[in-house]
JSON list of C-alpha atoms in Angstrom, two decimals:
[
{"chain": "A", "resi": 1, "resn": "UNK", "atom": "CA", "xyz": [-61.93, 9.66, -70.57]},
{"chain": "A", "resi": 2, "resn": "UNK", "atom": "CA", "xyz": [-59.76, 11.87, -72.77]},
{"chain": "A", "resi": 3, "resn": "UNK", "atom": "CA", "xyz": [-59.12, 14.36, -69.97]},
{"chain": "A", "resi": 4, "resn": "UNK", "atom": "CA", "xyz": [-57.98, 11.53, -67.68]},
{"chain": "A", "resi": 5, "resn": "UNK", "atom": "CA", "xyz": [-55.61, 10.22, -70.34]},
{"chain": "A", "resi": 6, "resn": "UNK", "atom": "CA", "xyz": [-54.10, 13.62, -70.96]},
{"chain": "A", "resi": 7, "resn": "UNK", "atom": "CA", "xyz": [-53.68, 14.15, -67.22]},
{"chain": "A", "resi": 8, "resn": "UNK", "atom": "CA", "xyz": [-51.84, 10.83, -66.90]},
{"chain": "A", "resi": 9, "resn": "UNK", "atom": "CA", "xyz": [-49.50, 11.81, -69.74]},
{"chain": "A", "resi": 10, "resn": "UNK", "atom": "CA", "xyz": [-48.75, 15.23, -68.26]},
{"chain": "A", "resi": 11, "resn": "UNK", "atom": "CA", "xyz": [-47.99, 13.68, -64.89]},
{"chain": "A", "resi": 12, "resn": "UNK", "atom": "CA", "xyz": [-45.95, 10.64, -65.95]},
{"chain": "A", "resi": 13, "resn": "UNK", "atom": "CA", "xyz": [-44.55, 11.57, -69.37]},
{"chain": "A", "resi": 14, "resn": "UNK", "atom": "CA", "xyz": [-42.96, 8.60, -71.15]},
{"chain": "A", "resi": 15, "resn": "UNK", "atom": "CA", "xyz": [-44.31, 6.16, -68.58]},
{"chain": "A", "resi": 16, "resn": "UNK", "atom": "CA", "xyz": [-47.82, 7.56, -69.06]},
{"chain": "A", "resi": 17, "resn": "UNK", "atom": "CA", "xyz": [-47.60, 7.14, -72.86]},
{"chain": "A", "resi": 18, "resn": "UNK", "atom": "CA", "xyz": [-46.25, 3.58, -72.44]},
{"chain": "A", "resi": 19, "resn": "UNK", "atom": "CA", "xyz": [-49.07, 2.67, -70.04]},
{"chain": "A", "resi": 20, "resn": "UNK", "atom": "CA", "xyz": [-51.88, 4.19, -72.12]},
{"chain": "A", "resi": 21, "resn": "UNK", "atom": "CA", "xyz": [-50.72, 2.64, -75.41]},
{"chain": "A", "resi": 22, "resn": "UNK", "atom": "CA", "xyz": [-50.34, -0.76, -73.72]},
{"chain": "A", "resi": 23, "resn": "UNK", "atom": "CA", "xyz": [-53.90, -0.51, -72.37]},
{"chain": "A", "resi": 24, "resn": "UNK", "atom": "CA", "xyz": [-55.17, 0.73, -75.76]},
{"chain": "A", "resi": 25, "resn": "UNK", "atom": "CA", "xyz": [-53.81, -2.42, -77.39]},
{"chain": "A", "resi": 26, "resn": "UNK", "atom": "CA", "xyz": [-55.68, -4.59, -74.91]},
{"chain": "A", "resi": 27, "resn": "UNK", "atom": "CA", "xyz": [-58.81, -2.42, -74.70]},
{"chain": "A", "resi": 28, "resn": "UNK", "atom": "CA", "xyz": [-59.27, -0.97, -78.24]},
{"chain": "A", "resi": 29, "resn": "UNK", "atom": "CA", "xyz": [-61.93, 1.68, -77.39]},
{"chain": "A", "resi": 30, "resn": "UNK", "atom": "CA", "xyz": [-59.17, 3.82, -75.85]},
{"chain": "A", "resi": 31, "resn": "UNK", "atom": "CA", "xyz": [-58.11, 6.10, -78.75]},
{"chain": "A", "resi": 32, "resn": "UNK", "atom": "CA", "xyz": [-54.38, 5.84, -79.45]},
{"chain": "A", "resi": 33, "resn": "UNK", "atom": "CA", "xyz": [-54.74, 8.80, -81.81]},
{"chain": "A", "resi": 34, "resn": "UNK", "atom": "CA", "xyz": [-55.46, 11.19, -78.89]},
{"chain": "A", "resi": 35, "resn": "UNK", "atom": "CA", "xyz": [-52.58, 9.74, -76.84]},
{"chain": "A", "resi": 36, "resn": "UNK", "atom": "CA", "xyz": [-50.04, 9.98, -79.65]},
{"chain": "A", "resi": 37, "resn": "UNK", "atom": "CA", "xyz": [-51.06, 13.36, -81.09]},
{"chain": "A", "resi": 38, "resn": "UNK", "atom": "CA", "xyz": [-51.06, 14.93, -77.63]},
{"chain": "A", "resi": 39, "resn": "UNK", "atom": "CA", "xyz": [-47.80, 13.15, -76.86]},
{"chain": "A", "resi": 40, "resn": "UNK", "atom": "CA", "xyz": [-46.25, 14.77, -79.93]},
{"chain": "A", "resi": 41, "resn": "UNK", "atom": "CA", "xyz": [-47.58, 18.16, -78.81]},
{"chain": "A", "resi": 42, "resn": "UNK", "atom": "CA", "xyz": [-46.08, 17.64, -75.36]},
{"chain": "A", "resi": 43, "resn": "UNK", "atom": "CA", "xyz": [-42.59, 17.40, -76.88]},
{"chain": "A", "resi": 44, "resn": "UNK", "atom": "CA", "xyz": [-42.95, 21.04, -78.02]},
{"chain": "A", "resi": 45, "resn": "UNK", "atom": "CA", "xyz": [-43.39, 22.57, -74.56]},
{"chain": "A", "resi": 46, "resn": "UNK", "atom": "CA", "xyz": [-41.72, 20.09, -72.19]},
{"chain": "A", "resi": 47, "resn": "UNK", "atom": "CA", "xyz": [-38.35, 18.44, -71.99]},
{"chain": "A", "resi": 48, "resn": "UNK", "atom": "CA", "xyz": [-39.72, 15.22, -73.44]},
{"chain": "A", "resi": 49, "resn": "UNK", "atom": "CA", "xyz": [-37.81, 13.89, -76.45]},
{"chain": "A", "resi": 50, "resn": "UNK", "atom": "CA", "xyz": [-39.74, 12.88, -79.59]},
{"chain": "A", "resi": 51, "resn": "UNK", "atom": "CA", "xyz": [-37.58, 9.83, -80.34]},
{"chain": "A", "resi": 52, "resn": "UNK", "atom": "CA", "xyz": [-37.83, 8.52, -76.79]},
{"chain": "A", "resi": 53, "resn": "UNK", "atom": "CA", "xyz": [-41.60, 9.11, -76.95]},
{"chain": "A", "resi": 54, "resn": "UNK", "atom": "CA", "xyz": [-41.78, 6.93, -80.08]},
{"chain": "A", "resi": 55, "resn": "UNK", "atom": "CA", "xyz": [-39.78, 4.21, -78.31]},
{"chain": "A", "resi": 56, "resn": "UNK", "atom": "CA", "xyz": [-42.02, 4.36, -75.20]},
{"chain": "A", "resi": 57, "resn": "UNK", "atom": "CA", "xyz": [-45.19, 4.12, -77.33]},
{"chain": "A", "resi": 58, "resn": "UNK", "atom": "CA", "xyz": [-43.82, 1.23, -79.37]},
{"chain": "A", "resi": 59, "resn": "UNK", "atom": "CA", "xyz": [-42.83, -0.74, -76.27]},
{"chain": "A", "resi": 60, "resn": "UNK", "atom": "CA", "xyz": [-46.33, -0.13, -74.95]},
{"chain": "A", "resi": 61, "resn": "UNK", "atom": "CA", "xyz": [-47.78, -1.44, -78.20]},
{"chain": "A", "resi": 62, "resn": "UNK", "atom": "CA", "xyz": [-45.65, -4.58, -77.93]},
{"chain": "A", "resi": 63, "resn": "UNK", "atom": "CA", "xyz": [-46.68, -5.27, -74.32]},
{"chain": "A", "resi": 64, "resn": "UNK", "atom": "CA", "xyz": [-50.37, -4.93, -75.15]},
{"chain": "A", "resi": 65, "resn": "UNK", "atom": "CA", "xyz": [-50.01, -7.05, -78.32]},
{"chain": "A", "resi": 66, "resn": "UNK", "atom": "CA", "xyz": [-48.23, -9.82, -76.40]},
{"chain": "A", "resi": 67, "resn": "UNK", "atom": "CA", "xyz": [-51.06, -10.01, -73.84]},
{"chain": "A", "resi": 68, "resn": "UNK", "atom": "CA", "xyz": [-53.59, -10.68, -76.63]},
{"chain": "A", "resi": 69, "resn": "UNK", "atom": "CA", "xyz": [-51.16, -12.99, -78.46]},
{"chain": "A", "resi": 70, "resn": "UNK", "atom": "CA", "xyz": [-50.92, -15.23, -75.41]},
{"chain": "A", "resi": 71, "resn": "UNK", "atom": "CA", "xyz": [-54.70, -15.02, -74.98]},
{"chain": "A", "resi": 72, "resn": "UNK", "atom": "CA", "xyz": [-54.89, -16.47, -78.49]},
{"chain": "A", "resi": 73, "resn": "UNK", "atom": "CA", "xyz": [-52.41, -19.21, -77.57]},
{"chain": "A", "resi": 74, "resn": "UNK", "atom": "CA", "xyz": [-54.59, -20.16, -74.59]},
{"chain": "A", "resi": 75, "resn": "UNK", "atom": "CA", "xyz": [-57.70, -20.18, -76.79]},
{"chain": "A", "resi": 76, "resn": "UNK", "atom": "CA", "xyz": [-55.84, -22.33, -79.36]},
{"chain": "A", "resi": 77, "resn": "UNK", "atom": "CA", "xyz": [-56.99, -23.81, -82.64]},
{"chain": "A", "resi": 78, "resn": "UNK", "atom": "CA", "xyz": [-57.78, -27.15, -81.00]},
{"chain": "A", "resi": 79, "resn": "UNK", "atom": "CA", "xyz": [-60.24, -25.54, -78.58]},
{"chain": "A", "resi": 80, "resn": "UNK", "atom": "CA", "xyz": [-61.95, -23.63, -81.38]},
{"chain": "A", "resi": 81, "resn": "UNK", "atom": "CA", "xyz": [-62.36, -26.87, -83.32]},
{"chain": "A", "resi": 82, "resn": "UNK", "atom": "CA", "xyz": [-63.99, -28.47, -80.31]},
{"chain": "A", "resi": 83, "resn": "UNK", "atom": "CA", "xyz": [-66.38, -25.53, -80.02]},
{"chain": "A", "resi": 84, "resn": "UNK", "atom": "CA", "xyz": [-67.47, -25.66, -83.68]},
{"chain": "A", "resi": 85, "resn": "UNK", "atom": "CA", "xyz": [-67.86, -29.43, -83.44]},
{"chain": "A", "resi": 86, "resn": "UNK", "atom": "CA", "xyz": [-70.75, -28.89, -81.02]},
{"chain": "A", "resi": 87, "resn": "UNK", "atom": "CA", "xyz": [-74.05, -27.04, -81.11]},
{"chain": "A", "resi": 88, "resn": "UNK", "atom": "CA", "xyz": [-72.45, -23.66, -81.75]},
{"chain": "A", "resi": 89, "resn": "UNK", "atom": "CA", "xyz": [-70.80, -24.99, -84.87]},
{"chain": "A", "resi": 90, "resn": "UNK", "atom": "CA", "xyz": [-74.10, -26.40, -86.15]},
{"chain": "A", "resi": 91, "resn": "UNK", "atom": "CA", "xyz": [-75.86, -23.10, -85.50]},
{"chain": "A", "resi": 92, "resn": "UNK", "atom": "CA", "xyz": [-73.18, -21.13, -87.36]},
{"chain": "A", "resi": 93, "resn": "UNK", "atom": "CA", "xyz": [-72.71, -23.90, -89.93]},
{"chain": "A", "resi": 94, "resn": "UNK", "atom": "CA", "xyz": [-69.02, -24.08, -89.12]},
{"chain": "A", "resi": 95, "resn": "UNK", "atom": "CA", "xyz": [-66.86, -27.18, -89.19]},
{"chain": "A", "resi": 96, "resn": "UNK", "atom": "CA", "xyz": [-63.41, -28.06, -87.85]},
{"chain": "A", "resi": 97, "resn": "UNK", "atom": "CA", "xyz": [-62.10, -27.88, -91.41]},
{"chain": "A", "resi": 98, "resn": "UNK", "atom": "CA", "xyz": [-63.13, -24.20, -91.59]},
{"chain": "A", "resi": 99, "resn": "UNK", "atom": "CA", "xyz": [-60.83, -23.48, -88.65]},
{"chain": "A", "resi": 100, "resn": "UNK", "atom": "CA", "xyz": [-58.03, -25.36, -90.43]},
{"chain": "A", "resi": 101, "resn": "UNK", "atom": "CA", "xyz": [-58.60, -23.31, -93.60]},
{"chain": "A", "resi": 102, "resn": "UNK", "atom": "CA", "xyz": [-58.49, -20.03, -91.62]},
{"chain": "A", "resi": 103, "resn": "UNK", "atom": "CA", "xyz": [-55.35, -21.20, -89.83]},
{"chain": "A", "resi": 104, "resn": "UNK", "atom": "CA", "xyz": [-53.71, -22.12, -93.16]},
{"chain": "A", "resi": 105, "resn": "UNK", "atom": "CA", "xyz": [-54.61, -18.70, -94.63]},
{"chain": "A", "resi": 106, "resn": "UNK", "atom": "CA", "xyz": [-53.12, -16.89, -91.63]},
{"chain": "A", "resi": 107, "resn": "UNK", "atom": "CA", "xyz": [-50.01, -19.06, -91.81]},
{"chain": "A", "resi": 108, "resn": "UNK", "atom": "CA", "xyz": [-49.50, -17.94, -95.42]},
{"chain": "A", "resi": 109, "resn": "UNK", "atom": "CA", "xyz": [-50.59, -14.28, -95.09]},
{"chain": "A", "resi": 110, "resn": "UNK", "atom": "CA", "xyz": [-49.98, -13.67, -91.38]},
{"chain": "A", "resi": 111, "resn": "UNK", "atom": "CA", "xyz": [-46.79, -11.64, -91.68]},
{"chain": "A", "resi": 112, "resn": "UNK", "atom": "CA", "xyz": [-48.29, -8.95, -93.94]},
{"chain": "A", "resi": 113, "resn": "UNK", "atom": "CA", "xyz": [-51.60, -9.07, -92.05]},
{"chain": "A", "resi": 114, "resn": "UNK", "atom": "CA", "xyz": [-49.98, -8.39, -88.64]},
{"chain": "A", "resi": 115, "resn": "UNK", "atom": "CA", "xyz": [-47.96, -5.51, -90.14]},
{"chain": "A", "resi": 116, "resn": "UNK", "atom": "CA", "xyz": [-50.70, -3.72, -92.09]},
{"chain": "A", "resi": 117, "resn": "UNK", "atom": "CA", "xyz": [-53.42, -4.25, -89.47]},
{"chain": "A", "resi": 118, "resn": "UNK", "atom": "CA", "xyz": [-51.36, -2.07, -87.07]},
{"chain": "A", "resi": 119, "resn": "UNK", "atom": "CA", "xyz": [-52.75, 0.91, -89.06]},
{"chain": "A", "resi": 120, "resn": "UNK", "atom": "CA", "xyz": [-56.40, -0.11, -88.74]},
{"chain": "A", "resi": 121, "resn": "UNK", "atom": "CA", "xyz": [-58.55, 1.00, -85.75]},
{"chain": "A", "resi": 122, "resn": "UNK", "atom": "CA", "xyz": [-59.69, -1.80, -83.40]},
{"chain": "A", "resi": 123, "resn": "UNK", "atom": "CA", "xyz": [-58.18, -4.43, -85.74]},
{"chain": "A", "resi": 124, "resn": "UNK", "atom": "CA", "xyz": [-54.63, -3.35, -84.83]},
{"chain": "A", "resi": 125, "resn": "UNK", "atom": "CA", "xyz": [-55.24, -4.73, -81.35]},
{"chain": "A", "resi": 126, "resn": "UNK", "atom": "CA", "xyz": [-57.40, -7.77, -82.17]},
{"chain": "A", "resi": 127, "resn": "UNK", "atom": "CA", "xyz": [-55.04, -9.09, -84.88]},
{"chain": "A", "resi": 128, "resn": "UNK", "atom": "CA", "xyz": [-52.77, -10.39, -82.11]},
{"chain": "A", "resi": 129, "resn": "UNK", "atom": "CA", "xyz": [-55.41, -12.98, -81.10]},
{"chain": "A", "resi": 130, "resn": "UNK", "atom": "CA", "xyz": [-55.49, -14.96, -84.41]},
{"chain": "A", "resi": 131, "resn": "UNK", "atom": "CA", "xyz": [-51.68, -14.68, -84.46]},
{"chain": "A", "resi": 132, "resn": "UNK", "atom": "CA", "xyz": [-51.64, -16.46, -81.12]},
{"chain": "A", "resi": 133, "resn": "UNK", "atom": "CA", "xyz": [-54.27, -19.00, -82.13]},
{"chain": "A", "resi": 134, "resn": "UNK", "atom": "CA", "xyz": [-52.26, -19.96, -85.24]},
{"chain": "A", "resi": 135, "resn": "UNK", "atom": "CA", "xyz": [-49.10, -20.08, -83.10]},
{"chain": "A", "resi": 136, "resn": "UNK", "atom": "CA", "xyz": [-47.28, -17.57, -85.28]},
{"chain": "A", "resi": 137, "resn": "UNK", "atom": "CA", "xyz": [-43.56, -17.80, -84.41]},
{"chain": "A", "resi": 138, "resn": "UNK", "atom": "CA", "xyz": [-42.76, -15.31, -81.67]},
{"chain": "A", "resi": 139, "resn": "UNK", "atom": "CA", "xyz": [-39.82, -13.84, -83.59]},
{"chain": "A", "resi": 140, "resn": "UNK", "atom": "CA", "xyz": [-41.94, -13.03, -86.66]},
{"chain": "A", "resi": 141, "resn": "UNK", "atom": "CA", "xyz": [-44.77, -11.72, -84.51]},
{"chain": "A", "resi": 142, "resn": "UNK", "atom": "CA", "xyz": [-42.44, -9.34, -82.65]},
{"chain": "A", "resi": 143, "resn": "UNK", "atom": "CA", "xyz": [-40.75, -8.14, -85.84]},
{"chain": "A", "resi": 144, "resn": "UNK", "atom": "CA", "xyz": [-43.94, -7.31, -87.77]},
{"chain": "A", "resi": 145, "resn": "UNK", "atom": "CA", "xyz": [-45.75, -5.95, -84.73]},
{"chain": "A", "resi": 146, "resn": "UNK", "atom": "CA", "xyz": [-42.80, -3.73, -83.87]},
{"chain": "A", "resi": 147, "resn": "UNK", "atom": "CA", "xyz": [-42.42, -2.52, -87.46]},
{"chain": "A", "resi": 148, "resn": "UNK", "atom": "CA", "xyz": [-46.11, -1.70, -87.87]},
{"chain": "A", "resi": 149, "resn": "UNK", "atom": "CA", "xyz": [-46.44, -0.13, -84.42]},
{"chain": "A", "resi": 150, "resn": "UNK", "atom": "CA", "xyz": [-43.32, 1.99, -84.92]},
{"chain": "A", "resi": 151, "resn": "UNK", "atom": "CA", "xyz": [-44.64, 3.42, -88.19]},
{"chain": "A", "resi": 152, "resn": "UNK", "atom": "CA", "xyz": [-48.08, 4.19, -86.72]},
{"chain": "A", "resi": 153, "resn": "UNK", "atom": "CA", "xyz": [-46.75, 5.68, -83.49]},
{"chain": "A", "resi": 154, "resn": "UNK", "atom": "CA", "xyz": [-44.01, 7.70, -85.21]},
{"chain": "A", "resi": 155, "resn": "UNK", "atom": "CA", "xyz": [-46.40, 9.22, -87.80]},
{"chain": "A", "resi": 156, "resn": "UNK", "atom": "CA", "xyz": [-48.92, 10.42, -85.19]},
{"chain": "A", "resi": 157, "resn": "UNK", "atom": "CA", "xyz": [-46.29, 11.64, -82.71]},
{"chain": "A", "resi": 158, "resn": "UNK", "atom": "CA", "xyz": [-44.46, 13.56, -85.44]},
{"chain": "A", "resi": 159, "resn": "UNK", "atom": "CA", "xyz": [-47.72, 15.10, -86.67]},
{"chain": "A", "resi": 160, "resn": "UNK", "atom": "CA", "xyz": [-48.55, 16.12, -83.09]},
{"chain": "A", "resi": 161, "resn": "UNK", "atom": "CA", "xyz": [-45.10, 17.70, -82.79]},
{"chain": "A", "resi": 162, "resn": "UNK", "atom": "CA", "xyz": [-45.50, 19.61, -86.06]},
{"chain": "A", "resi": 163, "resn": "UNK", "atom": "CA", "xyz": [-49.03, 20.97, -85.56]},
{"chain": "A", "resi": 164, "resn": "UNK", "atom": "CA", "xyz": [-48.47, 21.74, -81.85]},
{"chain": "A", "resi": 165, "resn": "UNK", "atom": "CA", "xyz": [-51.48, 23.38, -80.24]},
{"chain": "A", "resi": 166, "resn": "UNK", "atom": "CA", "xyz": [-53.61, 22.44, -83.24]},
{"chain": "A", "resi": 167, "resn": "UNK", "atom": "CA", "xyz": [-53.34, 18.71, -82.41]},
{"chain": "A", "resi": 168, "resn": "UNK", "atom": "CA", "xyz": [-57.07, 18.57, -81.66]},
{"chain": "A", "resi": 169, "resn": "UNK", "atom": "CA", "xyz": [-57.80, 19.54, -85.29]},
{"chain": "A", "resi": 170, "resn": "UNK", "atom": "CA", "xyz": [-55.72, 16.59, -86.46]},
{"chain": "A", "resi": 171, "resn": "UNK", "atom": "CA", "xyz": [-57.48, 14.36, -83.92]},
{"chain": "A", "resi": 172, "resn": "UNK", "atom": "CA", "xyz": [-60.83, 15.21, -85.58]},
{"chain": "A", "resi": 173, "resn": "UNK", "atom": "CA", "xyz": [-59.38, 14.15, -88.97]},
{"chain": "A", "resi": 174, "resn": "UNK", "atom": "CA", "xyz": [-58.07, 10.84, -87.58]},
{"chain": "A", "resi": 175, "resn": "UNK", "atom": "CA", "xyz": [-61.39, 10.17, -85.86]},
{"chain": "A", "resi": 176, "resn": "UNK", "atom": "CA", "xyz": [-63.11, 10.55, -89.21]},
{"chain": "A", "resi": 177, "resn": "UNK", "atom": "CA", "xyz": [-60.56, 8.11, -90.68]},
{"chain": "A", "resi": 178, "resn": "UNK", "atom": "CA", "xyz": [-61.39, 5.66, -87.88]},
{"chain": "A", "resi": 179, "resn": "UNK", "atom": "CA", "xyz": [-65.13, 5.94, -88.40]},
{"chain": "A", "resi": 180, "resn": "UNK", "atom": "CA", "xyz": [-64.87, 5.47, -92.19]},
{"chain": "A", "resi": 181, "resn": "UNK", "atom": "CA", "xyz": [-62.49, 2.53, -91.75]},
{"chain": "A", "resi": 182, "resn": "UNK", "atom": "CA", "xyz": [-64.80, 0.82, -89.26]},
{"chain": "A", "resi": 183, "resn": "UNK", "atom": "CA", "xyz": [-67.81, 1.28, -91.57]},
{"chain": "A", "resi": 184, "resn": "UNK", "atom": "CA", "xyz": [-65.86, -0.22, -94.49]},
{"chain": "A", "resi": 185, "resn": "UNK", "atom": "CA", "xyz": [-64.73, -3.14, -92.31]},
{"chain": "A", "resi": 186, "resn": "UNK", "atom": "CA", "xyz": [-68.29, -3.76, -91.13]},
{"chain": "A", "resi": 187, "resn": "UNK", "atom": "CA", "xyz": [-69.53, -3.84, -94.74]},
{"chain": "A", "resi": 188, "resn": "UNK", "atom": "CA", "xyz": [-66.73, -6.23, -95.75]},
{"chain": "A", "resi": 189, "resn": "UNK", "atom": "CA", "xyz": [-67.49, -8.41, -92.74]},
{"chain": "A", "resi": 190, "resn": "UNK", "atom": "CA", "xyz": [-71.20, -8.58, -93.56]},
{"chain": "A", "resi": 191, "resn": "UNK", "atom": "CA", "xyz": [-70.52, -9.38, -97.21]},
{"chain": "A", "resi": 192, "resn": "UNK", "atom": "CA", "xyz": [-68.00, -12.02, -96.20]},
{"chain": "A", "resi": 193, "resn": "UNK", "atom": "CA", "xyz": [-70.52, -13.65, -93.83]},
{"chain": "A", "resi": 194, "resn": "UNK", "atom": "CA", "xyz": [-73.24, -13.63, -96.52]},
{"chain": "A", "resi": 195, "resn": "UNK", "atom": "CA", "xyz": [-70.89, -15.22, -99.07]},
{"chain": "A", "resi": 196, "resn": "UNK", "atom": "CA", "xyz": [-69.71, -17.81, -96.53]},
{"chain": "A", "resi": 197, "resn": "UNK", "atom": "CA", "xyz": [-73.28, -18.85, -95.61]},
{"chain": "A", "resi": 198, "resn": "UNK", "atom": "CA", "xyz": [-74.35, -18.77, -99.26]},
{"chain": "A", "resi": 199, "resn": "UNK", "atom": "CA", "xyz": [-71.62, -21.26, -100.15]},
{"chain": "A", "resi": 200, "resn": "UNK", "atom": "CA", "xyz": [-72.48, -23.40, -97.14]},
{"chain": "A", "resi": 201, "resn": "UNK", "atom": "CA", "xyz": [-76.17, -23.39, -98.02]},
{"chain": "A", "resi": 202, "resn": "UNK", "atom": "CA", "xyz": [-75.49, -24.26, -101.67]},
{"chain": "A", "resi": 203, "resn": "UNK", "atom": "CA", "xyz": [-73.23, -27.14, -100.65]},
{"chain": "A", "resi": 204, "resn": "UNK", "atom": "CA", "xyz": [-75.93, -28.43, -98.30]},
{"chain": "A", "resi": 205, "resn": "UNK", "atom": "CA", "xyz": [-78.63, -28.22, -101.02]},
{"chain": "A", "resi": 206, "resn": "UNK", "atom": "CA", "xyz": [-76.31, -29.86, -103.53]},
{"chain": "A", "resi": 207, "resn": "UNK", "atom": "CA", "xyz": [-75.56, -32.77, -101.19]},
{"chain": "A", "resi": 208, "resn": "UNK", "atom": "CA", "xyz": [-79.27, -33.28, -100.53]},
{"chain": "A", "resi": 209, "resn": "UNK", "atom": "CA", "xyz": [-79.99, -33.36, -104.27]},
{"chain": "A", "resi": 210, "resn": "UNK", "atom": "CA", "xyz": [-77.21, -35.90, -104.85]},
{"chain": "A", "resi": 211, "resn": "UNK", "atom": "CA", "xyz": [-78.49, -38.03, -101.98]},
{"chain": "A", "resi": 212, "resn": "UNK", "atom": "CA", "xyz": [-82.04, -37.80, -103.33]},
{"chain": "A", "resi": 213, "resn": "UNK", "atom": "CA", "xyz": [-80.93, -38.82, -106.84]},
{"chain": "A", "resi": 214, "resn": "UNK", "atom": "CA", "xyz": [-78.86, -41.74, -105.55]},
{"chain": "A", "resi": 215, "resn": "UNK", "atom": "CA", "xyz": [-81.70, -42.84, -103.30]},
{"chain": "A", "resi": 216, "resn": "UNK", "atom": "CA", "xyz": [-84.20, -42.63, -106.19]},
{"chain": "A", "resi": 217, "resn": "UNK", "atom": "CA", "xyz": [-81.93, -44.65, -108.48]},
{"chain": "A", "resi": 218, "resn": "UNK", "atom": "CA", "xyz": [-81.65, -47.40, -105.89]},
{"chain": "A", "resi": 219, "resn": "UNK", "atom": "CA", "xyz": [-85.44, -47.66, -105.77]}
]
């Protein structure tokens, strides 16, 4: 996979970087770190310009992010509420009000979330979906996605330019960062799920106790 990506970049230059970063945003398993670090290295032995490379990568990020944003718009909050109102919702102990709470949280914290998630592996792509679901204003989405993507792309391209032929050493470091980040996210996700279901279970038990007490008092 990596050899194919590098070959595309060497053949098509800016267009290759644009294409690969756009695909990476839609299909997260493609490593943007390899694309960007090698892209920075390419500017040291070809006529490719570093600034134009940053622009091409950022436009690619925007295109990929917009695809997932509109996928979220199609999915929509209303459709999610219908889903959780059925058997799936009962199995997961989710209610329509949980979707409203998540939507409200994203409405309040969405700007910072979209920006900072651009630095997190996998999440930097997937964050566009909840942004679309919550119907985040397009202007804000573009601003924060562009800002976050520009920082991420510029940092890796500049590092690739500085280290030159040693870009693969930096790639190993960023891969470790990705692995550690994903492990931490998985732990946070598991803890979050456990806390969520613990609260749901306690509420259910509490309601049953109240119902039992009221029923007993009526007898």
